[in-house]
CSV table of C-alpha atoms in Angstrom, one decimal:
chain,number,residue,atom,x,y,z
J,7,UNK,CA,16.8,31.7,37.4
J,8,UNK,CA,16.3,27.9,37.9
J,9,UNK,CA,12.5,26.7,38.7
J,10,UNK,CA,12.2,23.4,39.7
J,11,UNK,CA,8.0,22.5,39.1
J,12,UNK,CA,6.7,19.6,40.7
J,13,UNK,CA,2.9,18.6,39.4
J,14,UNK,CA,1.7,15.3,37.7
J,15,UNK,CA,1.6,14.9,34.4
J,16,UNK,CA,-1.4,17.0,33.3
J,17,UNK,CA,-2.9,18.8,30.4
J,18,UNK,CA,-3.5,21.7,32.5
J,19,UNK,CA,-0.2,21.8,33.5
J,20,UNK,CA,1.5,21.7,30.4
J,21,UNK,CA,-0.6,24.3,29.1
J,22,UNK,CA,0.7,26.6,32.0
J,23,UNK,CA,4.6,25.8,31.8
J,24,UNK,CA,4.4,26.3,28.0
J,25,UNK,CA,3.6,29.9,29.3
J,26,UNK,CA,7.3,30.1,30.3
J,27,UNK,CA,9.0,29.1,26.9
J,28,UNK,CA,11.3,31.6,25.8
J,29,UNK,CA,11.4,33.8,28.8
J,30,UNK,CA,15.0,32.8,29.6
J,31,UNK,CA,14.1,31.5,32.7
J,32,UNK,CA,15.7,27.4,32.9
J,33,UNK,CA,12.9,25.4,33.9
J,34,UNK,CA,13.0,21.8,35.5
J,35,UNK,CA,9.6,19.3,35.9
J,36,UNK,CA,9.7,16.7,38.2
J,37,UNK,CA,7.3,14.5,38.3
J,38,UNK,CA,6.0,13.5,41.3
J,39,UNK,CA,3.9,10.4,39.6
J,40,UNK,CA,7.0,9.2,37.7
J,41,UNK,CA,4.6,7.8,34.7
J,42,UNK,CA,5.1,7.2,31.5
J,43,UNK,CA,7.5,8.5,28.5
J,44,UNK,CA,9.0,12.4,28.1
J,45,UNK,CA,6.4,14.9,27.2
J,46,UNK,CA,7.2,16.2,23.4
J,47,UNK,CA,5.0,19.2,24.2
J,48,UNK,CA,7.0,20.5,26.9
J,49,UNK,CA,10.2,19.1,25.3
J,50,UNK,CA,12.6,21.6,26.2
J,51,UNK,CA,11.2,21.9,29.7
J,52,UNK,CA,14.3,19.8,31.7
J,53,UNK,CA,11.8,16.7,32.6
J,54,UNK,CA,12.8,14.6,35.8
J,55,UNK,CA,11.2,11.2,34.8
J,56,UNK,CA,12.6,7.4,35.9
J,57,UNK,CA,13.1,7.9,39.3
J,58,UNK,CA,10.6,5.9,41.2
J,59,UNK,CA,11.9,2.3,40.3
J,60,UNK,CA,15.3,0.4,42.2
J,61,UNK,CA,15.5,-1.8,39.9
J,62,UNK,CA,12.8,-2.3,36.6
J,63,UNK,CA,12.5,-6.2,36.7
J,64,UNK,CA,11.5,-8.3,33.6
J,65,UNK,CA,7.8,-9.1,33.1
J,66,UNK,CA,7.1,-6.6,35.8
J,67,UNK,CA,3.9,-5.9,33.9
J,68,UNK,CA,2.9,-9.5,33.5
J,69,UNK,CA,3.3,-10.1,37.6
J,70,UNK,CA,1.5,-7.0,38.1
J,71,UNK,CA,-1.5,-8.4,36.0
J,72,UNK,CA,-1.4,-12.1,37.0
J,73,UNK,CA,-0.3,-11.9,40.8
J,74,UNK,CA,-1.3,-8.5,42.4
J,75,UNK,CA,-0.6,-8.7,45.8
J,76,UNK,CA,3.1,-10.5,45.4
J,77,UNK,CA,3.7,-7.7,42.9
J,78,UNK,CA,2.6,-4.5,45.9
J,79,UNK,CA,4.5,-6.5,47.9
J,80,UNK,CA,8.1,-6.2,46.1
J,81,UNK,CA,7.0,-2.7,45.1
J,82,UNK,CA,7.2,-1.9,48.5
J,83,UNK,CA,11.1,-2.5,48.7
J,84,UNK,CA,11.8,-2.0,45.2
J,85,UNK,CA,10.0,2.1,45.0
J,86,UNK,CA,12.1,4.8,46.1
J,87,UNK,CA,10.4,7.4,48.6
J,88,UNK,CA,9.2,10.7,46.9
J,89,UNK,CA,10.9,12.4,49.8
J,90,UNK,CA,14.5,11.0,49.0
J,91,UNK,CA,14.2,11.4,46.1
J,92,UNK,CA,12.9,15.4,45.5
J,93,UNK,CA,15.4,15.9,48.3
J,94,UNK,CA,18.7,14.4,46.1
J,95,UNK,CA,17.0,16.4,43.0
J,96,UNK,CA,17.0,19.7,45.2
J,97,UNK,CA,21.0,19.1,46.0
J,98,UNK,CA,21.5,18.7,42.4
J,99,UNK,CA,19.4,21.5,40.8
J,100,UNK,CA,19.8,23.9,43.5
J,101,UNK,CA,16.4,25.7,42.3
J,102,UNK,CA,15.6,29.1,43.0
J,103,UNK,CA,11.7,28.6,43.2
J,104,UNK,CA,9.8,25.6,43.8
J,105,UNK,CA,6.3,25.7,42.6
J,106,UNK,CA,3.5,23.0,43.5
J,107,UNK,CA,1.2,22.4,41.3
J,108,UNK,CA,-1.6,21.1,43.6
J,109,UNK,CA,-1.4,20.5,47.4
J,110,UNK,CA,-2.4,16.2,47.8
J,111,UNK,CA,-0.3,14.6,44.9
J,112,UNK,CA,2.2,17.4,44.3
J,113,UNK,CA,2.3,18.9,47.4
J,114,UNK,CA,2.2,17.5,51.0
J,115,UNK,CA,4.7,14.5,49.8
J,116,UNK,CA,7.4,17.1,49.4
J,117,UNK,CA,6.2,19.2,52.4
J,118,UNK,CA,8.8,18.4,55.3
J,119,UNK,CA,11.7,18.4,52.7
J,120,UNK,CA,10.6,21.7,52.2
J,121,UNK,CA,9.9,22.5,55.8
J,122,UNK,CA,13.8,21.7,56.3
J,123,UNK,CA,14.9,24.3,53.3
J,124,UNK,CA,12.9,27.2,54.7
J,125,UNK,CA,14.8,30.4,53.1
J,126,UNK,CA,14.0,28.4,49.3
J,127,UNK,CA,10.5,30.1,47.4
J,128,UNK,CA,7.9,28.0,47.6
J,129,UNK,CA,4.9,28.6,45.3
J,130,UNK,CA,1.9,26.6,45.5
J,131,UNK,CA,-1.1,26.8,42.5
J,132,UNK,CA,-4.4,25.3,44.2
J,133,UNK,CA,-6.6,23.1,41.6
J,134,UNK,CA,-10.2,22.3,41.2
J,135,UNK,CA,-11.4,20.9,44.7
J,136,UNK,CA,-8.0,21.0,45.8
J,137,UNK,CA,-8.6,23.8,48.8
J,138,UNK,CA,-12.2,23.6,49.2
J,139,UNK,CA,-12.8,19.9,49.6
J,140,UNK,CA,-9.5,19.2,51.6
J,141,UNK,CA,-11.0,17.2,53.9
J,142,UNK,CA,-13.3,14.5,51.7
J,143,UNK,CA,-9.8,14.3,49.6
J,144,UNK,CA,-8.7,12.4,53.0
J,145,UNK,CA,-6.2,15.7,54.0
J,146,UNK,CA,-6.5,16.4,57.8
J,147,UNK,CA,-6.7,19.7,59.2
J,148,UNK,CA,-3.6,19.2,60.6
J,149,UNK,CA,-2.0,18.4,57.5
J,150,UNK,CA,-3.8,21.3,55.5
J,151,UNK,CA,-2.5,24.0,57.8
J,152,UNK,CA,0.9,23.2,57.8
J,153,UNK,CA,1.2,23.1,54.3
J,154,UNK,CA,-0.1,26.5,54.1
J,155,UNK,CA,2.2,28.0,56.9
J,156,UNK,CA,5.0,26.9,54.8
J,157,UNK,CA,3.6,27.8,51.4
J,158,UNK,CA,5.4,31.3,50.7
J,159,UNK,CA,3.3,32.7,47.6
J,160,UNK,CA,-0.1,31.3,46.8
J,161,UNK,CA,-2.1,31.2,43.7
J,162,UNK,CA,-5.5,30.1,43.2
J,163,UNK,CA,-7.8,29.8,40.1
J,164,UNK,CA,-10.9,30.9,42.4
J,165,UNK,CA,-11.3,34.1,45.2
J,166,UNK,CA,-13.2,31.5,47.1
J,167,UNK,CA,-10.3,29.5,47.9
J,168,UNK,CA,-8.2,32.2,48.7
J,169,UNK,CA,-10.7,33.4,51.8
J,170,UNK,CA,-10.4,30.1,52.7
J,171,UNK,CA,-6.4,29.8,52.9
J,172,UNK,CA,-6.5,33.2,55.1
J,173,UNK,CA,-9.0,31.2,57.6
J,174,UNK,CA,-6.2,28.4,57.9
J,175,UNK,CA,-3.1,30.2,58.7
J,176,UNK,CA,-2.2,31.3,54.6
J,177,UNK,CA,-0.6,34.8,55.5
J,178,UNK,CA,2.3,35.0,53.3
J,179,UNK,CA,2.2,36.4,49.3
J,180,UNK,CA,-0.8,36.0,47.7
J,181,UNK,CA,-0.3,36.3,43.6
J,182,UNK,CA,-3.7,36.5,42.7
J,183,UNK,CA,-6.7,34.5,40.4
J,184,UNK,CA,-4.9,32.4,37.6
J,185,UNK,CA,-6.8,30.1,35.5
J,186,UNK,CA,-4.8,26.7,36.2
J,187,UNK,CA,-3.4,26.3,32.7
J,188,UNK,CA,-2.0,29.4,33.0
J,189,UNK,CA,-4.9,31.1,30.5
J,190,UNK,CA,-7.5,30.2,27.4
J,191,UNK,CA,-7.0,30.2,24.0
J,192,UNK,CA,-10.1,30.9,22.1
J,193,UNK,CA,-10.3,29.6,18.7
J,194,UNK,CA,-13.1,32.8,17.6
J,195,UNK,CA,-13.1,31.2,14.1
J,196,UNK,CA,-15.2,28.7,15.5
J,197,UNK,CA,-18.0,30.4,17.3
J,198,UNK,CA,-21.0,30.1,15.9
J,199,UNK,CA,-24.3,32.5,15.8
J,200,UNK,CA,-27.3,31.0,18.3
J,201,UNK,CA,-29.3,29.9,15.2
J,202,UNK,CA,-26.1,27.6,13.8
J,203,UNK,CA,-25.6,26.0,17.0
J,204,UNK,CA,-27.4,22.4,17.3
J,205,UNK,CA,-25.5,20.5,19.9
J,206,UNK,CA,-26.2,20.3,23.2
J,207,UNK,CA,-22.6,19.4,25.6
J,208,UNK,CA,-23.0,17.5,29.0
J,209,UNK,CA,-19.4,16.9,30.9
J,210,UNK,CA,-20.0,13.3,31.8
J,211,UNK,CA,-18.2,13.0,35.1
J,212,UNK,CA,-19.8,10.5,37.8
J,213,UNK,CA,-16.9,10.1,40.4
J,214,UNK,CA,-18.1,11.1,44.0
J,215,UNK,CA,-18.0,14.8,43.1
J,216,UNK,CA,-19.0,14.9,39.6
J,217,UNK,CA,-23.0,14.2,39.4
J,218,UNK,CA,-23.3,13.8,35.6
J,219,UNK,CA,-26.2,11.0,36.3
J,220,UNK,CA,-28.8,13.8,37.9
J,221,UNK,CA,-28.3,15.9,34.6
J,222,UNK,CA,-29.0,12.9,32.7
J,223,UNK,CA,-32.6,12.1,34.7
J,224,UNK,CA,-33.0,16.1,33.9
J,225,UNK,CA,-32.9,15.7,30.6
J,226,UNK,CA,-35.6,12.5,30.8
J,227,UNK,CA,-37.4,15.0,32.0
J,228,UNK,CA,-38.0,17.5,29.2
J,229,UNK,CA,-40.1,17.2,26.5
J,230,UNK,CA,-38.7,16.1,23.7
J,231,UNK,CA,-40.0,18.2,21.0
J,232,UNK,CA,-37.7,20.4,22.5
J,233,UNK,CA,-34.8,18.6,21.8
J,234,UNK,CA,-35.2,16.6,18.2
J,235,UNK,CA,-33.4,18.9,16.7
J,236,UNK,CA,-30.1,19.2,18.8
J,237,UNK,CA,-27.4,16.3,19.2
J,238,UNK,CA,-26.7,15.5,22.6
J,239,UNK,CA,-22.5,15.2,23.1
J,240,UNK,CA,-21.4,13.7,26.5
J,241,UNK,CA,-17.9,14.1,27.0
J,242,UNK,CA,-15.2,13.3,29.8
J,243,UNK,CA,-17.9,9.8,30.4
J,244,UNK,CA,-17.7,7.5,33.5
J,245,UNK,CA,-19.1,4.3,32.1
J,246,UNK,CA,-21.6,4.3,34.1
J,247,UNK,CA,-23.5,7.2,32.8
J,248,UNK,CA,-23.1,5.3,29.5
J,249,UNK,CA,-24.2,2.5,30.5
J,250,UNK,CA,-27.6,4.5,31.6
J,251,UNK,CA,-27.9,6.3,28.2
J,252,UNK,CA,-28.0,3.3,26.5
J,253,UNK,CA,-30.2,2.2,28.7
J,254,UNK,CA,-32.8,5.1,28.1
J,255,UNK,CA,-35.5,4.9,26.0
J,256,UNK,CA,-35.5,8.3,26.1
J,257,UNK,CA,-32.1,8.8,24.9
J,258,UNK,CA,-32.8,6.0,22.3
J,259,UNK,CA,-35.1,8.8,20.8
J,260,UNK,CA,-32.1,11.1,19.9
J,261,UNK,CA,-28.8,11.7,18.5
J,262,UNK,CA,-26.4,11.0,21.3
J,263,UNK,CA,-22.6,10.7,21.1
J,264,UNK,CA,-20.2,9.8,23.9
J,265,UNK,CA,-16.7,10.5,24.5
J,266,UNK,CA,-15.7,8.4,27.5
J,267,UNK,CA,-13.1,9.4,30.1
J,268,UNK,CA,-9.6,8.8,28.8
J,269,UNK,CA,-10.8,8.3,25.3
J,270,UNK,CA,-8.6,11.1,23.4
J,271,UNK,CA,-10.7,14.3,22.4
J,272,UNK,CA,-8.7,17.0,21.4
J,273,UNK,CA,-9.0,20.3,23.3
J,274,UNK,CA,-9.3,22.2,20.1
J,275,UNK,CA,-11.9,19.6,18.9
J,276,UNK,CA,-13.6,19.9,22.2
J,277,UNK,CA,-13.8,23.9,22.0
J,278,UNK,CA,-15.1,23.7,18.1
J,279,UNK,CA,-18.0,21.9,19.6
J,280,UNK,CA,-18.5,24.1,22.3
J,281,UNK,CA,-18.4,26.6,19.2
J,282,UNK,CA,-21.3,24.9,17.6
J,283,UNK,CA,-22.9,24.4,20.9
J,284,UNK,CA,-26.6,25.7,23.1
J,285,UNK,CA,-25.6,24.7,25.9
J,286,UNK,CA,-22.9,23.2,28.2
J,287,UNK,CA,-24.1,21.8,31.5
J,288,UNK,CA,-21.8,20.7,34.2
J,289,UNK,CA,-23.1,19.1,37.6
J,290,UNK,CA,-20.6,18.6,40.8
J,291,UNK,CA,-20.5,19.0,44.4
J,292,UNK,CA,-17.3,20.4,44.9
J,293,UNK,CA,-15.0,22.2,41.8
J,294,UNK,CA,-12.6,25.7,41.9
J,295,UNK,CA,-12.9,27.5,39.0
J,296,UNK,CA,-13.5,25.0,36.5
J,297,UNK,CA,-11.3,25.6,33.0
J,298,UNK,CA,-13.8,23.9,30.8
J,299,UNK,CA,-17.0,26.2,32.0
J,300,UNK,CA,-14.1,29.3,31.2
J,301,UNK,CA,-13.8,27.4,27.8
J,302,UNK,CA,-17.6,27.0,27.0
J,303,UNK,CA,-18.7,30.6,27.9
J,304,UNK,CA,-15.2,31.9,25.8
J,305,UNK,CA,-16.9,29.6,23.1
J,306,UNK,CA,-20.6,31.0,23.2
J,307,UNK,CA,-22.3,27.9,25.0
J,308,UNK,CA,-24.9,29.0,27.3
J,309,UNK,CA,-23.5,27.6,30.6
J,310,UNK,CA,-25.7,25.7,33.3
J,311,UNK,CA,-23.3,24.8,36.3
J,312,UNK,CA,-22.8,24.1,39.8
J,313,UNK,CA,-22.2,26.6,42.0
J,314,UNK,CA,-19.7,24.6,45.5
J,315,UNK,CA,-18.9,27.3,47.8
J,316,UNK,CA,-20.2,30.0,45.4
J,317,UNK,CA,-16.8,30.0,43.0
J,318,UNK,CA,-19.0,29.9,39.9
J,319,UNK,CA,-20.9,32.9,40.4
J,320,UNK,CA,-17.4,34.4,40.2
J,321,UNK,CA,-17.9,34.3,36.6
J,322,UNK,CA,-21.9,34.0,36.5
J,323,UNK,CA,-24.9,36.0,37.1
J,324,UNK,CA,-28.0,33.7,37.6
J,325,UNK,CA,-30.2,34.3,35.1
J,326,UNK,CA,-28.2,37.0,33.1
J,327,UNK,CA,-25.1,35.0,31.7
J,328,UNK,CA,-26.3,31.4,32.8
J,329,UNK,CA,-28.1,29.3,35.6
J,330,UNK,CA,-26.3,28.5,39.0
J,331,UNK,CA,-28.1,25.1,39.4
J,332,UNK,CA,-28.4,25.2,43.6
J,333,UNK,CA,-28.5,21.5,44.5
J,334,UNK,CA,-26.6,19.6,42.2
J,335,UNK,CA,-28.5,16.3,43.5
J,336,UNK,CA,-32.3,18.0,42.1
J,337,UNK,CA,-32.7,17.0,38.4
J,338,UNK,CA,-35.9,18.6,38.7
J,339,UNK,CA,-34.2,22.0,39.2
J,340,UNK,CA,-31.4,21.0,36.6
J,341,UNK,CA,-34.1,20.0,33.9
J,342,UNK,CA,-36.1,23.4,34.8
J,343,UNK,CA,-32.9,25.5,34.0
J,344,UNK,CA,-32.4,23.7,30.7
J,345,UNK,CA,-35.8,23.8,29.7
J,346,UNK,CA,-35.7,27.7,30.6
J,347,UNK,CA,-32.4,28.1,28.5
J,348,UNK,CA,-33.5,26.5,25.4
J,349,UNK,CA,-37.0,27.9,25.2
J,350,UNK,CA,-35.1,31.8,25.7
J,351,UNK,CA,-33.1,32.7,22.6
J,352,UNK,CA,-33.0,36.4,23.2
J,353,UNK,CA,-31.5,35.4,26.7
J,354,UNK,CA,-28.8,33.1,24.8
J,355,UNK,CA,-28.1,35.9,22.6
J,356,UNK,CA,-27.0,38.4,25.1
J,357,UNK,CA,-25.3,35.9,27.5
J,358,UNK,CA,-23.2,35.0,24.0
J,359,UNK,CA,-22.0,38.2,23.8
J,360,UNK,CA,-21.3,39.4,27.0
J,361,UNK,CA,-19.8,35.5,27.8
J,362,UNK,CA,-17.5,35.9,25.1
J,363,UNK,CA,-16.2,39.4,25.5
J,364,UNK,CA,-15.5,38.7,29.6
J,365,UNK,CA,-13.2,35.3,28.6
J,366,UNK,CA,-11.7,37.2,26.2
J,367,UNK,CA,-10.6,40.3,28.9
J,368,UNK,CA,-10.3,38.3,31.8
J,369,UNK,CA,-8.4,34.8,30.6
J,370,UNK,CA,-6.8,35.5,27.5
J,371,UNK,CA,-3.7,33.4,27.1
J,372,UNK,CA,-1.7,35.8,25.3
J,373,UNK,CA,-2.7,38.8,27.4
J,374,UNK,CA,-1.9,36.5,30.7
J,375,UNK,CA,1.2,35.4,29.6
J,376,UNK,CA,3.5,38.3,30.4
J,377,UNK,CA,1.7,38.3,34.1
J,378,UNK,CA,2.7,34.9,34.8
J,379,UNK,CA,6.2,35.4,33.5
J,380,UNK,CA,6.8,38.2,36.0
J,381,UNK,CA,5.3,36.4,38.7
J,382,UNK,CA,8.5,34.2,39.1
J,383,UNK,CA,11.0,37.5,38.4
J,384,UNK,CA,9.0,39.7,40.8
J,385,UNK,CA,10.3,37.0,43.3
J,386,UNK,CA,13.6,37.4,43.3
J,387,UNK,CA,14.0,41.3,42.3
């Protein structure tokens, strides 16, 4: 069976072809974004790379820098059309199963090849905001609709945007809830009991949907006897929200490190953190089923997170296993939950517990893998 993936270059993705690896199945990746070098982790995936360019000029790099608007002009003629391109790659592969990894980057600039090829398998994974916030990403209605009518299996990492595809003509094969990367693997060597835990995790994002600022007035807002003792690690950080710790007084008061967005931290390093951590708080106003709040509670951190279109109380009880903060623009609200969290150890305890042992049934890599195998097989048997 040939499967011809289309995705950008993503750790998430990665993490869900690698599922495939040995199952006989000959697996192709082309990628839609055409950047940089082969991936070594996914090396004997058959990687569709150097397309994008007509012709790779000298000092491309140094016009592009110097004059900005000469260089997007001769990029206009000098960039092949993703269209053309997947179409030519389609002839040549003659693929089995197509499968989209995400509908605005990877998806809708390959939909009316594929609306021409209507007897080839399409599958399509939805990401994060993907389905939910279709229209803020700047996909019309229009647009969004047609993409699912043409979809032939669906998977999503959320039951909420499931529902949703079913209200906008999605009524083909739906393969169920998949955590994007295609399933967790939980280092338990690292996870810590509640009284060896003294860092406190924030996800830093502060992009239009990620609200990391609000959790950082909620903090401001505690007292800080109640945090002396914990170090504070912002990770995944828009510069501005570093710019406004540093800014703090009240931040100046205790241990704080930052990890800024695109600055390398290793997944395992992230999850021995988590390990070691009270409590990961995440803030946004639109996610799906977000891997690293899957990660933290698999890890043991207490999580405090958003709740857009109710997909986090998928995997949370208010109050029982974490706190669904309602209004992810109230750091009043934000700062009560963490003050509420820090103050209850027995709750920690139990949410521990019960967080670990539900990650570990429900998104296990190794017990997910034979699933996701199958779910290419079952289509052609």
């Amino acid at each position: 069976m040939k499967i011809l993936m289309v995705a950008i270059p993503n750790h998430h993705f990665f993490q869900w072809v690698n599922q495939l690896k040995e199952s006989g199945y000959e697996v192709y990746w082309f990628d839609v974004t055409d950047g940089g070098n082969k991936v070594e982790r996914i090396d004997w995936v058959h990687q569709i790379k150097g397309w994008k360019l007509k012709y790779d000029f000298p000092l491309r790099y140094s016009l592009k820098n110097k004059s900005p608007q000469i260089y997007k002009w001769i990029q206009k003629h000098n960039e092949r059309k993703i269209a053309a391109v997947f179409e030519k790659v389609l002839k040549e592969i003659q693929p089995d199963i197509v499968h989209s990894f995400e509908m605005r980057l990877a998806g809708l600039p390959i939909l009316e090849v594929m609306e021409q090829k209507p007897n080839l398998n399409f599958i399509y994974s939805s990401w994060g905001s993907d389905i939910y916030f279709y229209k803020e990403l700047g996909i019309q209605t229009e647009q969004f609709t047609r993409f699912l009518k043409r979809v032939d299996y669906l998977i999503t990492d959320c039951k909420r945007d499931f529902e949703i595809a079913k209200k906008n003509s999605f009524e083909n094969v739906f393969f169920g809830v998949y955590p994007g990367n295609g399933g967790l693997t939980i280092a338990e060597q690292y996870i810590k009991p509640i009284n060896d835990r003294n860092f406190l995790i924030i996800k830093g994002y502060e992009d239009g949907v990620g609200k990391a600022l609000k959790v950082i007035e909620a903090i401001e807002l505690l007292p800080l006897t109640l945090l002396e003792k914990l170090e504070i690690i912002i990770y995944s950080t828009d510069i501005v929200v570093k710019e406004r710790v540093e800014k703090s007084d009240f931040f100046a008061s205790l241990k704080v490190k930052i990890y800024l967005r695109g600055a390398f931290i290793s997944n395992v390093d992230l999850m021995q953190l988590m390990g070691k951590s009270v409590l990961h708080i995440a803030n946004s106003i639109s996610d799906g089923m977000p891997n690293v709040l899957l990660e933290a509670m698999g890890m043991g951190s207490f999580p405090i997170q958003t709740n857009p279109g109710k997909v986090s109380e998928e995997v949370i009880t208010h109050g029982m296993n974490g706190f669904l903060i309602e209004n992810a623009f109230d750091s009043a609200e934000i700062s009560k939950w963490i003050k509420k969290a820090l103050e209850n150890q027995e709750l920690r305890i139990t949410a521990q517990i019960f967080n670990v042992d539900f990650v570990n049934k429900n998104y296990n890599r190794v017990n997910l893998k034979q699933d996701i195998v199958q779910l290419y097989n079952g289509i052609l048997s």
